[in-house]
Every structure is written in structure tokens, then in C-alpha cells.
Coordinates of C-alpha atoms and ligand atoms in Angstrom, one line a residue:
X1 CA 5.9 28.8 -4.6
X2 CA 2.4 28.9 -3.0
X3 CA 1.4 25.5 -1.1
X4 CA -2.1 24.6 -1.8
X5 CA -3.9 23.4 1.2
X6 CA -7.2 21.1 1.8
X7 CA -8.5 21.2 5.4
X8 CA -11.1 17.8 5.9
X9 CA -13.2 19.3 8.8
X10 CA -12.4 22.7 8.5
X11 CA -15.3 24.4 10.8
X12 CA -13.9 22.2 13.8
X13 CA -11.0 23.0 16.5
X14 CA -8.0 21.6 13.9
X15 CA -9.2 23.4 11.5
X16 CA -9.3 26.9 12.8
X17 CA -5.8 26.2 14.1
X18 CA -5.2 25.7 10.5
X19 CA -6.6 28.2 8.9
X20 CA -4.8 30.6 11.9
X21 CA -1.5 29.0 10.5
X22 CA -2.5 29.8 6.5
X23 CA -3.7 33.9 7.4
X24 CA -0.3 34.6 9.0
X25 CA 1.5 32.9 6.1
X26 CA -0.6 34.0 3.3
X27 CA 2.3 34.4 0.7
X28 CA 3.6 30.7 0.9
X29 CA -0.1 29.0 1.5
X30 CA -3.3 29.2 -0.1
X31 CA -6.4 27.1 0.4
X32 CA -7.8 24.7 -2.1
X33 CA -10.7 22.6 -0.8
X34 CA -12.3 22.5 2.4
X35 CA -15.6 20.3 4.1
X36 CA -17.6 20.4 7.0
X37 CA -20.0 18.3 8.6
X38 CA -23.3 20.3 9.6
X39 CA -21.8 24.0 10.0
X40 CA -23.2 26.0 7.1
X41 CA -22.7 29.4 8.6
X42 CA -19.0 28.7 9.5
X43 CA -18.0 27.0 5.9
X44 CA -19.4 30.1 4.2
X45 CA -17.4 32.3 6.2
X46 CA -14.3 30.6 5.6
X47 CA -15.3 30.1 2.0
X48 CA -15.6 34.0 2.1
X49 CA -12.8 34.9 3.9
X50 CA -10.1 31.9 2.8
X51 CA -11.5 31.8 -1.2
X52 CA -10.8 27.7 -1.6
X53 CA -11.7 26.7 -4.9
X54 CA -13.3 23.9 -3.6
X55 CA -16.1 23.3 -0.3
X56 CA -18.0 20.4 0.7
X57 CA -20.8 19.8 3.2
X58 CA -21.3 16.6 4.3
X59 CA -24.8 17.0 5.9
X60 CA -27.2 16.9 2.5
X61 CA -29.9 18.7 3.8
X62 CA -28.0 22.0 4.5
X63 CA -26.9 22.3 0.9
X64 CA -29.4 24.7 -0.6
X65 CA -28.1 27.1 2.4
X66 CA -25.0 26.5 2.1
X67 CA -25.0 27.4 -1.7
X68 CA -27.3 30.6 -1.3
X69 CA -24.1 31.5 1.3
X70 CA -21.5 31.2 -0.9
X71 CA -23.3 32.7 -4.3
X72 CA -21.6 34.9 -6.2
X73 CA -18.0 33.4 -4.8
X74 CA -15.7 31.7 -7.3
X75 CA -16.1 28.7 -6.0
X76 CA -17.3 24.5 -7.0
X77 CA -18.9 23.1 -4.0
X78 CA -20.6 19.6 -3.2
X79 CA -22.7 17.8 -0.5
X80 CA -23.0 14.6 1.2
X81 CA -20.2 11.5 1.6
X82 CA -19.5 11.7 -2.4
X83 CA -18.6 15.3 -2.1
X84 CA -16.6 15.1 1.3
X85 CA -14.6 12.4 -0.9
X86 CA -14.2 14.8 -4.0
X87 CA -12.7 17.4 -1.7
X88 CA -10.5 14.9 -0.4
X89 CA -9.3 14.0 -4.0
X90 CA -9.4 17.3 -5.2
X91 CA -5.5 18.7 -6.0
X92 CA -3.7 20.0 -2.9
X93 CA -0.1 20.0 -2.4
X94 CA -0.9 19.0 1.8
X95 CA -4.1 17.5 2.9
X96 CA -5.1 18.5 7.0
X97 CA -7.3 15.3 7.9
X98 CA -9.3 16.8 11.0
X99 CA -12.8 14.9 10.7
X100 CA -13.5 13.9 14.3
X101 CA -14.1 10.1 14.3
X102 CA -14.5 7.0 12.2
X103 CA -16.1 9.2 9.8
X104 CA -12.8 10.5 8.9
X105 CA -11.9 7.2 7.7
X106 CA -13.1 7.4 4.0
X107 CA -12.2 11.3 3.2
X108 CA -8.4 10.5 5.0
X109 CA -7.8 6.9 2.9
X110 CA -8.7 9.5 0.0
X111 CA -6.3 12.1 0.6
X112 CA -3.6 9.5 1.1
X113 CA -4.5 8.1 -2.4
X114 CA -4.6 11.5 -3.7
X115 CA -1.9 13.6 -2.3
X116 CA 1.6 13.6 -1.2
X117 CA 1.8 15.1 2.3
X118 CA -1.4 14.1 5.0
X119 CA -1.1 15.9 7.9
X120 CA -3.0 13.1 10.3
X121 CA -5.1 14.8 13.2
X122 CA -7.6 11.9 12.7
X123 CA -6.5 9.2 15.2
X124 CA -9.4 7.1 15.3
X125 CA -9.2 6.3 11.8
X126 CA -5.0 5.2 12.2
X127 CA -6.5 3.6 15.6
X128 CA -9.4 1.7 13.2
X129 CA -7.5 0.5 10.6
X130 CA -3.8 0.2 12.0
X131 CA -1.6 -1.0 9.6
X132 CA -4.2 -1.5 6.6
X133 CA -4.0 2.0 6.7
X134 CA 0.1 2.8 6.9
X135 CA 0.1 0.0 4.0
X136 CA -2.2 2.3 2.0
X137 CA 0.1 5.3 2.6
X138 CA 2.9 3.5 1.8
X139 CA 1.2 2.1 -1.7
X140 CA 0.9 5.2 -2.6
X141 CA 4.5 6.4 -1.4
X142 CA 2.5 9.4 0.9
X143 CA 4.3 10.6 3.6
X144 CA 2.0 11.3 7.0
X145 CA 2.9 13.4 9.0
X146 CA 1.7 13.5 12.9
X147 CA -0.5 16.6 14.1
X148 CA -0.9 15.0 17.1
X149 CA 1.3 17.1 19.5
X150 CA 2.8 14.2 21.3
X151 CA 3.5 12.1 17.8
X152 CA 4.6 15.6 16.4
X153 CA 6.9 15.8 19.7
X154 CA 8.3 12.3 18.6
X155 CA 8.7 12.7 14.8
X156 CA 10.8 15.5 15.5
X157 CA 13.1 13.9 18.0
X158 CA 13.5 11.2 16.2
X159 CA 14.5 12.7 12.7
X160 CA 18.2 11.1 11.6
X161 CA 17.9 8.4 14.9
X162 CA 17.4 4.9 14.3
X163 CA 14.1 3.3 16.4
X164 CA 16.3 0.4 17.3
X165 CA 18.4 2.8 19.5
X166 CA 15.5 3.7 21.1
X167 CA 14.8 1.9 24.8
X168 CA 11.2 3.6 24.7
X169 CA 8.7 6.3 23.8
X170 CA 6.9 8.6 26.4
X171 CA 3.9 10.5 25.4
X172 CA 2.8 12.6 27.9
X173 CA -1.0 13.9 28.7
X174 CA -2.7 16.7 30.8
X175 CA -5.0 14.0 33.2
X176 CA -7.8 16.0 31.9
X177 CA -10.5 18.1 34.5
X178 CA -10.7 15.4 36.5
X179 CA -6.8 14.5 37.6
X180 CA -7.3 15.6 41.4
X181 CA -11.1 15.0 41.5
X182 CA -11.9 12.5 44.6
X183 CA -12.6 8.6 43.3
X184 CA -15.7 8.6 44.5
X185 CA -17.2 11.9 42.7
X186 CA -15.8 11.0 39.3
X187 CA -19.1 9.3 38.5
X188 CA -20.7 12.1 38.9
X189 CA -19.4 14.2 36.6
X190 CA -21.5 15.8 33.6
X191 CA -20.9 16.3 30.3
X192 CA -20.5 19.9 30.2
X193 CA -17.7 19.4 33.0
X194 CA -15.5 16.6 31.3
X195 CA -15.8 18.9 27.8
X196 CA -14.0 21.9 29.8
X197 CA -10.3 20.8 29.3
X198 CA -8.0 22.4 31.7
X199 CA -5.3 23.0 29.0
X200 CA -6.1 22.5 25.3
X201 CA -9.2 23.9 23.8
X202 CA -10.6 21.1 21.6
X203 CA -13.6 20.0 19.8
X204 CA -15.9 18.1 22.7
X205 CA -15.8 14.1 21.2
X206 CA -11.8 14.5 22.1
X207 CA -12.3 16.6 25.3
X208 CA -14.1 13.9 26.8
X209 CA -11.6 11.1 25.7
X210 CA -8.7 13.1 27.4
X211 CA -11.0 13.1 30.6
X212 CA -11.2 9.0 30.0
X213 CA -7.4 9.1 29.2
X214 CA -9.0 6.9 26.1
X215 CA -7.8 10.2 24.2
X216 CA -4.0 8.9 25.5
X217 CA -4.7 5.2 24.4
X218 CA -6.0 6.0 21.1
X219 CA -2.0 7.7 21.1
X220 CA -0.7 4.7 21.7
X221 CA -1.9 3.0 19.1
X222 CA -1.7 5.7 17.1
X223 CA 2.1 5.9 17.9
X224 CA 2.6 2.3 17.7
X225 CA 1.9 2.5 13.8
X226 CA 3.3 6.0 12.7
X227 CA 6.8 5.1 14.5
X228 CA 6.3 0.7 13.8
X229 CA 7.5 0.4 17.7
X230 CA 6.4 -2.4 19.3
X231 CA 3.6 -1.9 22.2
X232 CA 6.1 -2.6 25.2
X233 CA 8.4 0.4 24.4
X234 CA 5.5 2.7 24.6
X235 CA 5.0 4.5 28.1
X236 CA 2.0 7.2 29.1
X237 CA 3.5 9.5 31.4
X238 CA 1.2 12.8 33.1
X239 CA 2.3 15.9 33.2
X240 CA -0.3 18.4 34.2
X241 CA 1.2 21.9 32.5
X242 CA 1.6 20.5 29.1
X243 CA 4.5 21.7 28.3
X244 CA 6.8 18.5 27.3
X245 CA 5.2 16.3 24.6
X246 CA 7.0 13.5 24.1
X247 CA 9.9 12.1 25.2
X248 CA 13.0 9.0 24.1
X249 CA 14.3 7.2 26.1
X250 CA 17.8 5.7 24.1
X251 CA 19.6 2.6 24.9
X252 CA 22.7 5.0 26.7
X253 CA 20.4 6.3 29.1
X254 CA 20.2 9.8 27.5
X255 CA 16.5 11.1 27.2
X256 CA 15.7 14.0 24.9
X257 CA 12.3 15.8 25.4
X258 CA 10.2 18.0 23.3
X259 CA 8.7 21.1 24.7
X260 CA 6.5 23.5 23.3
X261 CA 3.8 26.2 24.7
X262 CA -0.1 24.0 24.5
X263 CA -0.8 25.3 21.4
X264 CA -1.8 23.0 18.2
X265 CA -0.6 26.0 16.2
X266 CA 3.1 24.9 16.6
X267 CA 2.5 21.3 15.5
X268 CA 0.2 22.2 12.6
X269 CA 3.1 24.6 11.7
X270 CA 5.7 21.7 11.9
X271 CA 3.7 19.8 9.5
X272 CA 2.9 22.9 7.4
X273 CA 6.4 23.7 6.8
X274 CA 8.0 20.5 6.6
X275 CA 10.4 19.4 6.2
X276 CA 11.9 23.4 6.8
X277 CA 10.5 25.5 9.1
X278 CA 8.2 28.1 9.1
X279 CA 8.7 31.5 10.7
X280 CA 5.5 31.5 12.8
X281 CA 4.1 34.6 14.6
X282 CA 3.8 31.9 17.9
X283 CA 4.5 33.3 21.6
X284 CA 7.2 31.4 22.8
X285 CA 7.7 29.4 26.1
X286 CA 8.4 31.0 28.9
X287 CA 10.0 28.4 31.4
X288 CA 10.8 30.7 34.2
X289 CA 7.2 32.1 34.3
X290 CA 6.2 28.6 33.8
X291 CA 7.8 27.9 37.1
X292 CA 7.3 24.1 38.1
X293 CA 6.8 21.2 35.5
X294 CA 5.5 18.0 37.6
X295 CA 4.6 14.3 36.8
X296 CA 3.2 11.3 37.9
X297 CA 2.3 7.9 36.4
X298 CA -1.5 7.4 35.6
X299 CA -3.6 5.4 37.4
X300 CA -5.5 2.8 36.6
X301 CA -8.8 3.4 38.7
X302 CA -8.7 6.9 37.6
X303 CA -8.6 6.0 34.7
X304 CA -9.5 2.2 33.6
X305 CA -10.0 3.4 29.8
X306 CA -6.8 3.6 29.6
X307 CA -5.9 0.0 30.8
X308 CA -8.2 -1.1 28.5
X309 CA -6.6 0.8 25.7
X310 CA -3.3 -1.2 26.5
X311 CA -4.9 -4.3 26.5
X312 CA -6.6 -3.4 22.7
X313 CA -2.9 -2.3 21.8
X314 CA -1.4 -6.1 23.2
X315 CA -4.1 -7.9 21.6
X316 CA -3.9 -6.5 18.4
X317 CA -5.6 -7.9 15.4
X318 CA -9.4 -6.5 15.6
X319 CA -9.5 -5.0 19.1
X320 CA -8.3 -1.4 18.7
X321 CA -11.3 -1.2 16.0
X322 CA -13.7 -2.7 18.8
X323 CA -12.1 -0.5 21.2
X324 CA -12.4 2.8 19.3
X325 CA -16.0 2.1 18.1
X326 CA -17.5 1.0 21.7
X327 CA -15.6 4.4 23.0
X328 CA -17.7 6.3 19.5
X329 CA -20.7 5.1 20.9
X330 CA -19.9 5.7 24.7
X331 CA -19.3 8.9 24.2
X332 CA -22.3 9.5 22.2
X333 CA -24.2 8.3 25.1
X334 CA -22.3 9.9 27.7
X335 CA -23.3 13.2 25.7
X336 CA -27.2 12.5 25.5
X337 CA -26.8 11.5 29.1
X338 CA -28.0 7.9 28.3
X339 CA -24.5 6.4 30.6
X340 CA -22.7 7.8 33.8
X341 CA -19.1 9.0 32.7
X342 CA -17.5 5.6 34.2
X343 CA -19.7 4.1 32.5
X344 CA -17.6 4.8 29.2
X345 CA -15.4 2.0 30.4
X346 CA -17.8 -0.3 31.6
X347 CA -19.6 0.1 28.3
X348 CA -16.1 -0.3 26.0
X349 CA -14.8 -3.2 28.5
X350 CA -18.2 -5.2 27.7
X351 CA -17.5 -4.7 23.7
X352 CA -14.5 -6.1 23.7
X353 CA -15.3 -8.9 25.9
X354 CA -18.0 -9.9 23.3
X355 CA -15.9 -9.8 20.4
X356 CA -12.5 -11.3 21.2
X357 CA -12.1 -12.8 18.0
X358 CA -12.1 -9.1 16.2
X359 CA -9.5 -9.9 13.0
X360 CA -8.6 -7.4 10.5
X361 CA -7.0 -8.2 7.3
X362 CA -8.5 -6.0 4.7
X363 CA -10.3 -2.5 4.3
X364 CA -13.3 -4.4 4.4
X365 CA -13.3 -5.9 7.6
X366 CA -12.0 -2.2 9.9
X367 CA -15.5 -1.5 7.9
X368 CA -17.4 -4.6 8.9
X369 CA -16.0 -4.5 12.6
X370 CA -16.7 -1.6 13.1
X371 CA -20.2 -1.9 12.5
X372 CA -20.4 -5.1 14.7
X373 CA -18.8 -3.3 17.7
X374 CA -20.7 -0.1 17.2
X375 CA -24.1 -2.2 17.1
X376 CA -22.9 -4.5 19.8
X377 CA -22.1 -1.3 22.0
X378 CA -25.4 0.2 21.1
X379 CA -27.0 -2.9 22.7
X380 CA -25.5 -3.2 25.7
X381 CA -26.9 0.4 26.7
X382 CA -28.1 0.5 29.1
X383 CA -25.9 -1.2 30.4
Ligands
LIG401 P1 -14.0 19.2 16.2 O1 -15.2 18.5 16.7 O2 -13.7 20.6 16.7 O3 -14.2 19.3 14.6 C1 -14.5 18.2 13.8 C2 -14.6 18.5 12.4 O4 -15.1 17.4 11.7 C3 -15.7 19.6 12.1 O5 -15.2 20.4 10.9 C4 -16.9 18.8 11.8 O6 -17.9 19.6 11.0 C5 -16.4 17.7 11.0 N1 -17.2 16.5 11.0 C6 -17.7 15.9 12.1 N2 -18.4 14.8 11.7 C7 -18.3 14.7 10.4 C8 -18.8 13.8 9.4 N3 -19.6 12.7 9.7 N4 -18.5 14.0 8.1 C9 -17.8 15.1 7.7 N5 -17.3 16.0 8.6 C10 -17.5 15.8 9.9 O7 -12.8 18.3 16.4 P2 -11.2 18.6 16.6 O8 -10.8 19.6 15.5 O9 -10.9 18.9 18.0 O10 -10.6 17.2 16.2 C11 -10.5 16.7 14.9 C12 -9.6 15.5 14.9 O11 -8.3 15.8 15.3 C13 -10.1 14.4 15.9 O12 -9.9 13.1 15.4 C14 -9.2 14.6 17.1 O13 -9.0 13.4 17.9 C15 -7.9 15.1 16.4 N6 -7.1 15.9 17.3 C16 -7.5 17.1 17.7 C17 -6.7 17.9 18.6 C18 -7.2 19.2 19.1 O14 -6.4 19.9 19.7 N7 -8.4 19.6 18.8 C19 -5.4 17.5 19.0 C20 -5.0 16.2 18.4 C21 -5.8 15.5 17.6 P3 -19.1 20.5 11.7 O15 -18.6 21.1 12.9 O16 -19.3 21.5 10.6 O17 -20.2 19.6 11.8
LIG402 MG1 -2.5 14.5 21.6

């Protein structure tokens, strides 16, 4: 039977990857709604090419284009938040929810209300609403299942294995374009240089948090409420190459990695297929022409977003939304050149300080915090 797909944020990195996954498979999927954010030209191509029955753009003002491109096509479309929502709602066997952001938040909590399987590549909305979000998926008995390559790494090693034999959780990460850079020249880094990733090709919001290693904390969170570990059995390990995800670490001392070339193909396959597997057209790994796999442990001055991402994940409560929106609108700034790229931290680290108190209980509040942090962030600049 053909699998009907959604893709939320179809024009982005995710998406393509996708879509890549759905032309070489194109007897067992076919697409059924699909949004964007500003990228008319790109939609309508896909639109063209992939034939959903369903396309929304979230940006209202490039509607009338974005209809005249897709005349003549089969096919329902929509604009703004409303119609991001109705693609998210719209019938789909698997939703892929790859909005970059916060934004995500509203079209994801949609798709879980909506349809069975969510593949998540959204972290910041898991990050934002922790467990207000795994209770919705649960409500509505949806299974989500991790795009993230390390949490994809994980999920699969730990299918028939209990958590509690588990001593710990290692997700691993690149270090970014900045891993051997001297201390003292990191500040000086531009945009344009933290947005070239030395492994992954990605869209640029999450190329710069893997340059912060923020990208890595968001993972822990993230991790800490797909698997329901507790924070101390979560470890960050680097490992330049790439090539091992995730590791566990059991109670006997045994440790079981997953390996897999750098490409979000395989993951977005996993989920595609799941739970059997599909037959992908995916080079494999070649370990011997790989040569050498090395690691080290992060470090802290290299990389204080990511001590400040473990202190949000001890602390609980309201400080991973804080966290994640101050890092939104660090980012942001970093981009328009308004901060220095240590400043990210300096600018996130301020946040939180000003809004201990953070609680979540409710949709509501990740909604109302978030706003606080992001307009408490905004303040402080400059900083
Ligand atoms: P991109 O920036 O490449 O793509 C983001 C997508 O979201 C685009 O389709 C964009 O539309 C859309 N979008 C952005 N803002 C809005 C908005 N306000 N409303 C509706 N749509 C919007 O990001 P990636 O694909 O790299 O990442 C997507 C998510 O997946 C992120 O949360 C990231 O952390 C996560 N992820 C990504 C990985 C990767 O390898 N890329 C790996 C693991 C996780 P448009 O371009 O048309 O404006
Ligand atoms: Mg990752």
C-alpha cells in the first residue's frame, strides 16, 4: 500500500532529504501535503514535480505568486499560520515535522493530534514544551519517531532493551567549524563562517547552533524526553568524522554504537520505513577508507552554550523554554550582525539569569514564556 506523506517545511534542508527518500521509493510513498515559509519558487517546484494534494505557504503576502505557480495543478493550497495548520491536519499516513524553530510548535502539536506516525526533526519545539508535548503525543496514542541522527542512533539501539539497564546515553557531535580554531579568534568569527558546517549540510539557524554546541544541548533535552532518561545518564561526547551517532552504555559494561555515513537520508529512511526497513539506494560506510575515528570530551570555554544547556536540562521546569528562545533571538542577531558569536552565550546566560522562576505546566505557559524570554533577550541587545 502507498504511504501518504506531509512534509511541514518542505523547501528547507529536512525536507529535500525527504523528498530524496520519497523519488527513490515512489511505489511505496506518495506525498499528500506540504508548507513552506517564504519560498514560493521552491514549493511550486515541488508541487510540480511531487503532485501533493495539498501546499501551504506560511508567508501571506507571497500567496497570489504562489497560486499563479501552481495553476493548472490538481492541487488545494492555503496561506498564512491557518493554512500551515490545515496542512498539518490534513490526512497523511506520516507527518515529517521540519519547520526550523519555535514556529514549528503549532503545525507539529497538529500533526500529533492528527496523525499516527510524527517523524520529529523539530527539536526546539520538544526542547520548548518538554513533556507538555510527549503528554500530547501520548493523548493521542502517536508514536514520534526521532529524525535526529543521534536520537535515531539511540531509538534503534535501544529497540527490545529496557532504559533501566542502561548506565548512560552518549550522543555524539561534529564540534562544528570551529573545533581546532585558537580561543582567542573564536570571537571573531562571522556568520557566513559558523553557517559552513564541516560535515552535515543544514539549513543555517541549526549550522550555527552546532558551531555553539547549543545544537548538542537542545539534544539533550531533546533526548531526555523521547527516551524519559533522567539528565545525569545523558553524556555529549565529540567525534569529529561523524560517523557513530549515538552510543549505550549498559549496566555490564558492554557499549553498543550506531554508525552510519553523515547523511540525514538514512535516518529519514529509518523513520520512513518503520518499523521494517526500507531498501534505500544509500552509499554505504566505508570504514577502511574512513581510516581513523577520534574523540574527545567538549570543553566548556569552547563552548559555554553548551554548559548552559546542562544547566536548563538540571533546572528543568521553564528554563529549557528560556534557554531555547534567548538562543532564537541570539542567533537572529548573530545573523544581522547586531552580537559577536560569543556573544550568543553571553546573551542566553543573561536570559536565564533574569527569569529563574520560568515554570511550565500547561500549553499556555511554553506560549507565554516564550514570549517573556524572547522579549527579555531582545532587550538585553546590545548587550
Ligand atoms: P531549513 O532552514 O533548511 O528549513 C526550514 C524549513 O522551515 C523551510 O521549509 C522553511 O521555509 C520553513 N519555515 C521556516 N520558518 C517558518 C515559519 N515561521 N513558518 C512556516 N515554515 C517555516 O532547516 P533544516 O531543514 O535544516 O532544519 C529543520 C528542523 O530540523 C530544525 O528544527 C532543525 O533543528 C532540525 N534538524 C535538522 C537537521 C539537518 O540535517 N538539517 C538534523 C537534525 C534536526 P522557507 O525556506 O520556504 O522559508
Ligand atoms: Mg543531531
Amino acid at each position: 500500500m502507498v504511504q501518504k506523506i506531509s512534509i511541514l517545511g518542505a523547501t528547507g534542508s529536512i525536507g529535500d532529504s525527504t523528498l530524496q527518500v520519497i523519488a527513490s521509493h515512489p511505489t511505496e510513498f506518495s506525498v499528500s501535503a506540504v508548507t513552506a515559509g517564504h519560498n514560493v519558487e521552491l514549493l511550486a517546484e515541488i508541487c510540480h514535480r511531487f503532485k501533493p494534494s495539498f501546499a501551504a505557504i506560511a508567508d501571506a503576502a507571497s500567496y497570489d505568486a504562489f497560486k499563479m505557480a501552481v495553476a493548472g495543478l490538481d492541487i488545494e493550497t492555503a496561506c498564512g499560520e491557518a493554512g500551515v495548520l490545515a496542512a498539518a491536519a490534513y490526512p497523511a499516513d506520516r507527518v515529517m515535522a521540519a519547520i526550523t524553530g519555535f514556529s514549528g510548535l503549532r503545525p507539529t502539536l497538529t500533526a500529533l493530534e492528527n496523525c499516527p506516525i510524527v517523524m520529529l526533526a523539530n527539536k526546539e519545539c520538544l526542547v520548548a514544551a518538554g513533556s507538555v508535548f510527549m503528554d500530547i503525543a501520548a493523548k493521542h496514542n502517536t508514536t514520534v519517531l526521532p529524525v535526529d541522527s543521534e536520537h535515531n542512533a539511540l531509538h534503534q539501539l535501544l529497540v527490545a532493551k529496557s532504559i533501566d539497564d542502561v548506565r548512560h546515553l552518549t550522543l555524539t557531535a561534529s564540534g562544528g567549524p570551529f573545533l581546532n580554531m585558537p580561543l582567542d579568534k573564536i570571537g571573531e568569527v562571522t556568520p557566513e563562517m559558523a553557517i559552513k558546517h564541516p560535515v552535515w549540510p543544514m539549513g543555517e539557524k541549526i549550522s550555527i547552533d552546532s558551531a555553539t554546541m547549543l545544537n548538542k544541548g537542545l539534544e539533550l533535552i531533546e533526548a531526555q524526553h523521547l527516551f524519559s532518561v533522567p539528565a545525569d545518564k545523558l553524556k555529549v561526547l565529540i567525534h569529529p568524522q561523524s560517523i557513530m551517532h549515538g552510543l549505550l552504555t549498559m549496566h555490564d559494561g558492554s557499549v553498543m554504537a550506531h554508525m552510519g555515513t553523515p547523511d540525514m537520508q538514512i535516518p529519514i529512511a529509518y523513520c520512513m520505513g518503520w518499523p521494517e526497513r526500507l531498501n534505500a539506494d544509500i552509499a554505504g560506510l566505508d570504514l577502511a577508507a574512513e581510516g581513523e575515528l577520534s574523540f574527545l570530551a567538549p570543553d566548556f570555554n569552547r563552548y559555554p552554550c553548551l554548559e548552559l544547556a546542562y544547566e536548563a536540562m538540571h533546572a528543568g521546569r521553564g528554563m529549557p523554554t528560556v534557554m531555547n528562545a534567548a538562543n532564537e533571538v541570539a542567533v537572529e542577531a548573530f545573523r544581522k550582525a547586531q552580537i559577536g558569536f560569543m556573544d550568543i552565550a553571553n546573551l542566553i546566560q543573561v536570559t536565564m539569569s533574569k527569569m529563574m522562576d520560568a515554570d511550565i505546566s500547561d500549553l499556555e505557559d511554553v506560549f507565554a514564556i516564550n514570549e517573556a524570554a524572547r522579549r527579555q533577550a531582545l532587550d538585553s541587545i546590545p548587550l
